[in-house]
CSV table of C-alpha atoms and ligand atoms in Angstrom, one decimal:
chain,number,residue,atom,x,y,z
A,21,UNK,CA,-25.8,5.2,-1.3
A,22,UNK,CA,-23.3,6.4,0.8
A,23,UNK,CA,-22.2,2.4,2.8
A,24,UNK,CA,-18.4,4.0,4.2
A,25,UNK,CA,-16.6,6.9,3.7
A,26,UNK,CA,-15.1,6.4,0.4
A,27,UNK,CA,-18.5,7.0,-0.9
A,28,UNK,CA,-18.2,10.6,0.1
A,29,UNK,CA,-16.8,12.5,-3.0
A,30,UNK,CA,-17.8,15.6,-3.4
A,31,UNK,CA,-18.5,18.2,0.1
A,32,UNK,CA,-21.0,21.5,0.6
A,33,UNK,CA,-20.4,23.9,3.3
A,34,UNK,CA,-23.1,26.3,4.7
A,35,UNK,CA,-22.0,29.2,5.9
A,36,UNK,CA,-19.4,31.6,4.9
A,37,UNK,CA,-18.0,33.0,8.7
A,38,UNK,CA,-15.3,31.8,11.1
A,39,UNK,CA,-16.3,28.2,11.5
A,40,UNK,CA,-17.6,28.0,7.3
A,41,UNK,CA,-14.8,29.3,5.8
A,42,UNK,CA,-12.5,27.1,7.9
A,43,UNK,CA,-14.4,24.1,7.7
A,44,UNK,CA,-14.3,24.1,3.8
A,45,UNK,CA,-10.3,24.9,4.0
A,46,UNK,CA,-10.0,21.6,5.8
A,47,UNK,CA,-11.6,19.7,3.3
A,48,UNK,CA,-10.3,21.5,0.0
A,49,UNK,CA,-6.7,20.8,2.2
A,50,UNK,CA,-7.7,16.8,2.7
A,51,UNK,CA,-8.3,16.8,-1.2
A,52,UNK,CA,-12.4,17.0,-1.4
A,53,UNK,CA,-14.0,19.5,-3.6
A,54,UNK,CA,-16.4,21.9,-1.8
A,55,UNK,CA,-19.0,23.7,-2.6
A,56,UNK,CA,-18.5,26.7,-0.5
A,57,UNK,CA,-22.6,27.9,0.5
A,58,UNK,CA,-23.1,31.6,1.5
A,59,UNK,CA,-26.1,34.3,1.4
A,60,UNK,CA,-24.4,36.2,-1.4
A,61,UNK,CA,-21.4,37.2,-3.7
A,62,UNK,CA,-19.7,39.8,-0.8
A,63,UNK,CA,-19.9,37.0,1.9
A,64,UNK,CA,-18.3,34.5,-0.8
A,65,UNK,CA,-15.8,36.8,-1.6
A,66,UNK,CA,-14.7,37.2,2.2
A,67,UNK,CA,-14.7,34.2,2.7
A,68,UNK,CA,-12.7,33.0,0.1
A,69,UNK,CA,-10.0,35.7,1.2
A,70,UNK,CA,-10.1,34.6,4.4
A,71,UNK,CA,-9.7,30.4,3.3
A,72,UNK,CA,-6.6,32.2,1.1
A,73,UNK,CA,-5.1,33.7,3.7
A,74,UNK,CA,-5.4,30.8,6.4
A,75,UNK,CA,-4.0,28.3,2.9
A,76,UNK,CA,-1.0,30.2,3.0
A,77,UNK,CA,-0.2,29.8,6.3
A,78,UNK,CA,-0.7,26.3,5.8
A,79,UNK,CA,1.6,26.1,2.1
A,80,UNK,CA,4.4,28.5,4.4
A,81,UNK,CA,4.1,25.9,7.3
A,82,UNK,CA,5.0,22.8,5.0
A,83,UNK,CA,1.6,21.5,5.5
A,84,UNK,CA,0.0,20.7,2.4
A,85,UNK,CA,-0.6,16.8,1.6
A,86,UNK,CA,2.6,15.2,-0.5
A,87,UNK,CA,2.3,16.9,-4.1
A,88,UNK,CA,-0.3,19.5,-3.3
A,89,UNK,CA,-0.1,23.3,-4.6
A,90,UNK,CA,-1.7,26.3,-2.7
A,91,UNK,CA,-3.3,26.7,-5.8
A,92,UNK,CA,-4.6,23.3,-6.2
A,93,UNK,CA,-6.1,24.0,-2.8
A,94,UNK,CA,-8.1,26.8,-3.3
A,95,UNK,CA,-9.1,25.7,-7.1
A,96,UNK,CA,-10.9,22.6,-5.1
A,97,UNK,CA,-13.5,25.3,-3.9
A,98,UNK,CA,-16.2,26.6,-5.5
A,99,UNK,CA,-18.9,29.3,-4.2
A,100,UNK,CA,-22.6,29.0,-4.5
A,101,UNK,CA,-24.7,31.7,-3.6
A,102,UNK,CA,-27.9,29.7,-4.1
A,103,UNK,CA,-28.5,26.9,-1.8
A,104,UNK,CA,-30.3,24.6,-4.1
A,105,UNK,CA,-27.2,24.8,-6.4
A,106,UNK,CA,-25.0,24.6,-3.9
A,107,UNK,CA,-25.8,21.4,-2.6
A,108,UNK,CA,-27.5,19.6,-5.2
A,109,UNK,CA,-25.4,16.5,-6.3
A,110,UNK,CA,-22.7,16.1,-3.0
A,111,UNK,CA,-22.6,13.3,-0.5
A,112,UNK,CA,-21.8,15.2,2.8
A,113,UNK,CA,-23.4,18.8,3.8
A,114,UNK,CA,-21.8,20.8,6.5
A,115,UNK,CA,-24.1,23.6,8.2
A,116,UNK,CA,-22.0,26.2,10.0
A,117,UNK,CA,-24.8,29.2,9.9
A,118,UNK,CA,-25.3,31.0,13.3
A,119,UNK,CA,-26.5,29.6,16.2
A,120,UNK,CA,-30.2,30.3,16.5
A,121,UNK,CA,-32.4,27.3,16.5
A,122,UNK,CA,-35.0,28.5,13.9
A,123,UNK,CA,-32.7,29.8,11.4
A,124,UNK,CA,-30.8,26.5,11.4
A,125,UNK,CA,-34.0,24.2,11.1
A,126,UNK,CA,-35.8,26.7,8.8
A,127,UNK,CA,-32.2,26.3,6.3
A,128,UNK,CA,-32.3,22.7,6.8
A,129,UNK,CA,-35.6,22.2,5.7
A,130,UNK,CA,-34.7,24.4,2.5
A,131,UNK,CA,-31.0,22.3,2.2
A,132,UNK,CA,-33.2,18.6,2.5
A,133,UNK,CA,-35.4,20.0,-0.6
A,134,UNK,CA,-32.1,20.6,-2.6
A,135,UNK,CA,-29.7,17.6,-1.5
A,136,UNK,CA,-29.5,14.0,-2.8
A,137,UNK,CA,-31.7,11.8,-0.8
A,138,UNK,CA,-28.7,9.8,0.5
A,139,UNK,CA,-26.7,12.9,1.2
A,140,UNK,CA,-25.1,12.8,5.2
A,141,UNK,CA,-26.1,16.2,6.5
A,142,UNK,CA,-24.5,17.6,9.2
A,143,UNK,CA,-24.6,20.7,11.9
A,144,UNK,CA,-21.5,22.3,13.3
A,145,UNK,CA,-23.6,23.7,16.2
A,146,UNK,CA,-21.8,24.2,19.2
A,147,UNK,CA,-24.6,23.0,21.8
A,148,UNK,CA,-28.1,23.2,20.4
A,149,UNK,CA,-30.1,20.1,20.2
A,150,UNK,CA,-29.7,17.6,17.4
A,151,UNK,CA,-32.8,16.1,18.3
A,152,UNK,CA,-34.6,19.4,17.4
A,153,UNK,CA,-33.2,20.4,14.5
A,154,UNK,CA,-33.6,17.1,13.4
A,155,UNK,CA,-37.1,17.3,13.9
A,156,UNK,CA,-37.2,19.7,10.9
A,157,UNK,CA,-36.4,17.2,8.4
A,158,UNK,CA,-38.0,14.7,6.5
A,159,UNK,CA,-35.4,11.7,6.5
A,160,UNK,CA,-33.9,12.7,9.9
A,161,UNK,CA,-32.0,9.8,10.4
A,162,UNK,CA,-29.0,11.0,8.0
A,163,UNK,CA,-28.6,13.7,10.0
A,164,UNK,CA,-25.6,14.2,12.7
A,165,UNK,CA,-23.7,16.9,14.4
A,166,UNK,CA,-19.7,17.0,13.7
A,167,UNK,CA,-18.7,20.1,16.2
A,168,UNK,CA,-15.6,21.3,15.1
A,169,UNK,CA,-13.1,24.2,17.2
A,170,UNK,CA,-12.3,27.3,16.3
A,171,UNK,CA,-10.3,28.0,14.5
A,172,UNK,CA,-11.3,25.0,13.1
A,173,UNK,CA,-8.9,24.1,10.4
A,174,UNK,CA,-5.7,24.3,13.4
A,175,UNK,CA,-8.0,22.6,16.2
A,176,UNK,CA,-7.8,19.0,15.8
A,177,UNK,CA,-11.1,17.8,17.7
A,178,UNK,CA,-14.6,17.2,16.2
A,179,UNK,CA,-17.4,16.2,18.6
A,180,UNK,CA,-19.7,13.5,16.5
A,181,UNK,CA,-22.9,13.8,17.9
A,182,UNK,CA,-26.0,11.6,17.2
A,183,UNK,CA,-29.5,13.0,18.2
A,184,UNK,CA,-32.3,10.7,19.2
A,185,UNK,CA,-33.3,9.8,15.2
A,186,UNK,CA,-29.6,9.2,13.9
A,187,UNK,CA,-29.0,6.2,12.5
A,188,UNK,CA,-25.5,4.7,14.4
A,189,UNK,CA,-24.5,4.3,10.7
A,190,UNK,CA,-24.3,7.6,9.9
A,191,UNK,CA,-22.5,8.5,13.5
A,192,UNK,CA,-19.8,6.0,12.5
A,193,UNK,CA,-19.4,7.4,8.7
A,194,UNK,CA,-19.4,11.0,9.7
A,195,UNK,CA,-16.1,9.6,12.4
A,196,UNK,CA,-14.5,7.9,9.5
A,197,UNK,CA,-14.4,10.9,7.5
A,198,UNK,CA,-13.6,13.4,10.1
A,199,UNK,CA,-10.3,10.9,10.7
A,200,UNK,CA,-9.8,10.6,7.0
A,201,UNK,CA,-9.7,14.8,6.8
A,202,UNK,CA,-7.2,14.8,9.6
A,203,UNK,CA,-9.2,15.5,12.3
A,204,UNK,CA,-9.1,13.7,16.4
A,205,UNK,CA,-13.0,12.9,16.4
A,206,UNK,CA,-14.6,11.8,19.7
A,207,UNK,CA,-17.8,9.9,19.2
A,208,UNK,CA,-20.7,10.6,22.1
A,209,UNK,CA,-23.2,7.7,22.3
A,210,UNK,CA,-26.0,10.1,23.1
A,211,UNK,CA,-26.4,14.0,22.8
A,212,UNK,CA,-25.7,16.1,26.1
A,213,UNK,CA,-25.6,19.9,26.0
A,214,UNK,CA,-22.6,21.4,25.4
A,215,UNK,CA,-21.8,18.3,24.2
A,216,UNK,CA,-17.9,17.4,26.3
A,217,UNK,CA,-15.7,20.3,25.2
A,218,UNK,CA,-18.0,22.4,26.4
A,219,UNK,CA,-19.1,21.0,29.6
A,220,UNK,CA,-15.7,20.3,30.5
A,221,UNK,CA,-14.5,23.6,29.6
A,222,UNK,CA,-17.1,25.7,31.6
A,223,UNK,CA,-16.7,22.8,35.1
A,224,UNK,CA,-13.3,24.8,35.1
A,225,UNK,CA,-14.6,28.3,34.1
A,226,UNK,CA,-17.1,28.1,37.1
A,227,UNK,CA,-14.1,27.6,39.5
A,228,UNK,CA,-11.7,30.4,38.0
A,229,UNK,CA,-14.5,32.7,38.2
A,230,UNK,CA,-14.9,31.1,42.2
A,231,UNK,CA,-11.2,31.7,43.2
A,232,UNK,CA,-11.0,35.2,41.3
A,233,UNK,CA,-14.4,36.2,43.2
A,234,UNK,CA,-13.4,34.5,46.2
A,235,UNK,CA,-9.9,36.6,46.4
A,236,UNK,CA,-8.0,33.3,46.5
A,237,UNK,CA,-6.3,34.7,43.5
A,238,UNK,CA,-6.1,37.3,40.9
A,239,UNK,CA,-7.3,36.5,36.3
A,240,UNK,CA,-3.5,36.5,35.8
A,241,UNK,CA,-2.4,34.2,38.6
A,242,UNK,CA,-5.5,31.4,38.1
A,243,UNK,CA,-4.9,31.7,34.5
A,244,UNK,CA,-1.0,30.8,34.6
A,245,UNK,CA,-1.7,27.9,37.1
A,246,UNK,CA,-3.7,26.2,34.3
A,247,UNK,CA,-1.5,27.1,31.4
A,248,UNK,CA,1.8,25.8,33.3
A,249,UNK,CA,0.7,23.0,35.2
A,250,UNK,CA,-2.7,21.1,34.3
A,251,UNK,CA,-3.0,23.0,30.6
A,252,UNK,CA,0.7,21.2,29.5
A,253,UNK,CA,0.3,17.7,31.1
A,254,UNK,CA,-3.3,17.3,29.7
A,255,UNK,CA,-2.2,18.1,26.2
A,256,UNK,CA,-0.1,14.9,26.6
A,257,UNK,CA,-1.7,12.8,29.1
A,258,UNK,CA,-5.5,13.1,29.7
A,259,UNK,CA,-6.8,14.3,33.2
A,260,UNK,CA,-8.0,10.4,33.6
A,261,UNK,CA,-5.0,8.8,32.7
A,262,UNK,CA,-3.3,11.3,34.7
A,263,UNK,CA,-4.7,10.3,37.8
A,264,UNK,CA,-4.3,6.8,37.1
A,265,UNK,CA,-0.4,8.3,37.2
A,266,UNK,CA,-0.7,9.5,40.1
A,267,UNK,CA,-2.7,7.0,41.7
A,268,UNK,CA,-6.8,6.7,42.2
A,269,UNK,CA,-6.3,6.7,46.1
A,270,UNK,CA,-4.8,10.0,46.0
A,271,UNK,CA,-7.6,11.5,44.0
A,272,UNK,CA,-10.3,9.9,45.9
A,273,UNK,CA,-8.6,11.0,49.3
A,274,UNK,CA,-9.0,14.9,47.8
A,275,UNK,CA,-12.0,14.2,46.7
A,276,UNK,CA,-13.1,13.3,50.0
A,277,UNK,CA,-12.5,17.0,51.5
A,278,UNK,CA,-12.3,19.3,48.0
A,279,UNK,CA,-15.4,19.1,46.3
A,280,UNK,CA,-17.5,20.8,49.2
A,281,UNK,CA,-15.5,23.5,49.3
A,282,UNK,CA,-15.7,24.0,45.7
A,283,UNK,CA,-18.5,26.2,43.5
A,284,UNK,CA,-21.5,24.1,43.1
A,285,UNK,CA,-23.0,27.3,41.4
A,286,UNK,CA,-25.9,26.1,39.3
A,287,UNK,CA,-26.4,29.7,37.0
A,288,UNK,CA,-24.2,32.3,35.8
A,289,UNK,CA,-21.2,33.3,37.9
A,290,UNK,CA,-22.4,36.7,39.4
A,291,UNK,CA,-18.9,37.5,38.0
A,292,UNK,CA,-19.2,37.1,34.8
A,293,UNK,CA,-22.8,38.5,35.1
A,294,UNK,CA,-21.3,41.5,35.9
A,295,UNK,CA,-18.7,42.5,34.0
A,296,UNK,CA,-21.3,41.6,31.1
A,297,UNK,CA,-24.3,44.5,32.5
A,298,UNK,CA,-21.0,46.6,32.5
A,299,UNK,CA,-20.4,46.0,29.0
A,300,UNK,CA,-16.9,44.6,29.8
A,301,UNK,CA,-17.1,42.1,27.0
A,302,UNK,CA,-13.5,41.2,26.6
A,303,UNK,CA,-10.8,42.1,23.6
A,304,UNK,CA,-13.7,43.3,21.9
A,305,UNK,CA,-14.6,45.9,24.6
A,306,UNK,CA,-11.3,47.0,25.7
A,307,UNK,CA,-12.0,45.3,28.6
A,308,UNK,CA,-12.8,41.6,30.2
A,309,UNK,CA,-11.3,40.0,33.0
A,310,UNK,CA,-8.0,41.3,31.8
A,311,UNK,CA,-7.4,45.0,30.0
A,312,UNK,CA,-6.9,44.8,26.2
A,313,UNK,CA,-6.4,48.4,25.7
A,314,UNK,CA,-3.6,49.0,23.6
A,315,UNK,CA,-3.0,45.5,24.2
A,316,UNK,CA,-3.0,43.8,19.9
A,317,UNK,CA,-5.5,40.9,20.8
A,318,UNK,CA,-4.7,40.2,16.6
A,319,UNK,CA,-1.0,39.6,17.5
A,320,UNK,CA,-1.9,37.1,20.7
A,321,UNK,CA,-4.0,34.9,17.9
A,322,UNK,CA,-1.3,35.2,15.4
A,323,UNK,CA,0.7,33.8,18.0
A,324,UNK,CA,-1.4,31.0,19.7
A,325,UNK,CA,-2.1,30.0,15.6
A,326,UNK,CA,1.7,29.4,14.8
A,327,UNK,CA,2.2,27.6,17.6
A,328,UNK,CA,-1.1,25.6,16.7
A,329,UNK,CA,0.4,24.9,13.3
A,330,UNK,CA,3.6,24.0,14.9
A,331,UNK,CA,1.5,21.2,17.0
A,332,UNK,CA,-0.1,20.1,13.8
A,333,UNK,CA,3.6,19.7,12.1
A,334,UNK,CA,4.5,17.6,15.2
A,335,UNK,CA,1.3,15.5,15.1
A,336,UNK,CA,2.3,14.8,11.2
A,337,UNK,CA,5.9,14.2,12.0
A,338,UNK,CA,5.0,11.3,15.2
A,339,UNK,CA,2.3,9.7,12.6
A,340,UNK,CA,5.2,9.5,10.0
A,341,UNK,CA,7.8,8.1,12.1
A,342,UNK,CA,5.0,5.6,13.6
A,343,UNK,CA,4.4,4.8,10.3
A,344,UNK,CA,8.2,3.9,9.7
B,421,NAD,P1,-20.4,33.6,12.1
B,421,NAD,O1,-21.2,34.7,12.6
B,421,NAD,O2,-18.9,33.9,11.8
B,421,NAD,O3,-21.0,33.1,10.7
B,421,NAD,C1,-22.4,32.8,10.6
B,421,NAD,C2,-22.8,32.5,9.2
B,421,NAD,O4,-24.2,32.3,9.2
B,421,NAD,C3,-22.5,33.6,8.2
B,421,NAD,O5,-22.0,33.0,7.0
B,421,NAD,C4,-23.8,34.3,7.9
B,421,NAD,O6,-23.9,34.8,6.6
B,421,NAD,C5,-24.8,33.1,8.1
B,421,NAD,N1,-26.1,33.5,8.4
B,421,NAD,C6,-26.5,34.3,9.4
B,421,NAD,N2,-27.8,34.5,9.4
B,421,NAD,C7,-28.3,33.8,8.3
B,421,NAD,C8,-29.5,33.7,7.7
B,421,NAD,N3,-30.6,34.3,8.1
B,421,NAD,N4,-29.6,32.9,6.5
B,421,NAD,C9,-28.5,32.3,6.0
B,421,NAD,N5,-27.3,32.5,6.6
B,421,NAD,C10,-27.2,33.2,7.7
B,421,NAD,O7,-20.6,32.4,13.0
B,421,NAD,P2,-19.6,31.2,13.4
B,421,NAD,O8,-18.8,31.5,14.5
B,421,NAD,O9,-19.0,30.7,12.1
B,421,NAD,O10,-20.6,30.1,13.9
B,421,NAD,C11,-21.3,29.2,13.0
B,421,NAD,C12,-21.8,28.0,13.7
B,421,NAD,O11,-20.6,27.3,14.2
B,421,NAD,C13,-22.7,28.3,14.9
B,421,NAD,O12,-23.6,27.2,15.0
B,421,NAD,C14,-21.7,28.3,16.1
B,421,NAD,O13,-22.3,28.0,17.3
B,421,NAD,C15,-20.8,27.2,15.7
B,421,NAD,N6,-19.5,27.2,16.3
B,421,NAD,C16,-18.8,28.3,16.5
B,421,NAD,C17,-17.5,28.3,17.0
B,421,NAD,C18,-16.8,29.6,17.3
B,421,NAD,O14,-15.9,29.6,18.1
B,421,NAD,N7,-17.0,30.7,16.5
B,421,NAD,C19,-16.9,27.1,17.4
B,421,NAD,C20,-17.6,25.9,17.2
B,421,NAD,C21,-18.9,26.0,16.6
């Protein structure tokens, strides 16, 4: 029976790509043995060179809990390429298969078969319905979403997310052990699409892609203003308590004359509409709102992840000294 989190021993991951493999790192680094879920031995294998990899920058970094080895680490996983196996006898399942609403509820129905009745099963989906995958199950009110970021062992949000048969219980466990693995959950009291990350992060989306299309201003130039101004301050204070810096009577006077003028857009941005019929898909492509010809996407991420790490080392260092 699983009463609070320090009845959760044991961990299986589902799912051996970007979010999987990083998902089960972050546990295997927090101490838990994992059960590392994929279709076969070649995905395991990539995986586990990939969870290596991502180790050592943590081990390099001076990250690894008091005492820990890289080695010790990575001996904490172990692969499974049989589902029943894989998640027979944990407390906690993690699903991080892609993002198509059948697969996930057709391989929950099969994990629910193979788990311990009391297990806490979870989704990492980034926006589809708890309510309806939930629907798939048998005792659906063990079963939560906990929407981690990519890359999801340097991002330190999870969304917890309830859908309409969750039991509050399990919302509150699956918290606990997200904080107990490191992570900055944020608990929503009722599922919403896109969850917050998401809504939040396409509300300012829709109005880059307004001033770009709009010729207020060019990618480059709406990109900076967010990176040097809002993107800095909000890392430290939120946009709310920012404005209750600033003063509520400021905001509300700019509300009074701004938000008519912005995009109220309720589809797509014909923007990004087109440059996806042109096949202008981003670093992938060659092309996206900016040109990534010749331009090493790989070294921009190697980049934005050291300075990720460096924010994690920072995080450790002010929760030390608070400690003090
Ligand atoms: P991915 O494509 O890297 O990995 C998908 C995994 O699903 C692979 O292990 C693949 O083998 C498995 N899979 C695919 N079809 C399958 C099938 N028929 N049966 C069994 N397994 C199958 O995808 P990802 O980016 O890791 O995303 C996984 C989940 O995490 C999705 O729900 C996604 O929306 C969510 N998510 C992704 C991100 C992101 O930025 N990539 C961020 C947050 C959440």
């Amino acid at each position: 029976m699983i009463e609070t989190v320090d009845d959760i021993k044991t961990i299986a991951n589902v799912g051996t790509g970007t979010m999987g493999h990083a998902i089960t790192l972050q546990f295997a680094l927090a101490g838990y043995p994992v059960h590392l879920v994929g279709r076969g031995e070649a995905s395991l294998e990539k995986a586990m060179k990939a969870i290596r990899s991502d180790a050592e920058d943590f081990a390099e970094a001076g990250l690894l809990k008091d005492g820990d080895t890289l080695d010790a680490v990575l001996a904490r996983i172990t692969g499974y390429a049989d589902y029943a196996s894989g998640v027979a006898d944990v407390d906690f399942v993690i699903e991080a298969v892609s993002e198509n609403l059948d697969l996930k509820k057709s391989i929950w129905a099969e994990i629910e078969q193979a788990a311990p009745d009391d297990a806490i099963l979870a989704t990492n989906t980034s926006g589809l319905s708890p309510t309806e995958i939930q629907s798939a199950l048998k005792k659906s009110e063990r079963f939560v979403v906990a929407h981690f970021w990519n890359p999801a062992q340097l991002m330190p949000l999870v969304e917890v997310v309830p859908g309409e048969k969750t039991d509050p219980h399990v919302v509150d466990v699956t918290f606990d052990l997200m904080t107990k693995i490191g992570k900055k959950p944020a608990k929503l009291n009722k599922e919403a699409l896109g969850f917050i990350g998401n809504r939040l992060q396409m509300a300012v989306l829709r109005e880059e892609f307004h001033i770009i299309q709009e010729r207020i201003a060019d990618a480059a130039t709406v990109d900076d203003v967010m990176k040097y101004s809002l993107g800095r301050r909000w890392n430290l204070v939120g946009p709310l308590a920012s404005i209750d810096l600033g003063g509520l009577d400021v905001f509300y006077n700019i509300s009074t004359y701004l938000f008519d003028d912005m995009d109220n857009g309720t589809g797509p941005s014909p923007l990004l509409a087109e440059k996806v019929k042109a096949g202008d898909l981003g670093a992938k492509t060659g092309q996206g709102f900016f040109s990534w010809q010749g331009e090493d996407g790989k070294r921009i991420i190697e980049t934005r992840n050291k300075a990720l790490l460096r924010a994690l080392k920072n995080d450790a260092a002010d929760a030390a000294a608070a400690q003090a």
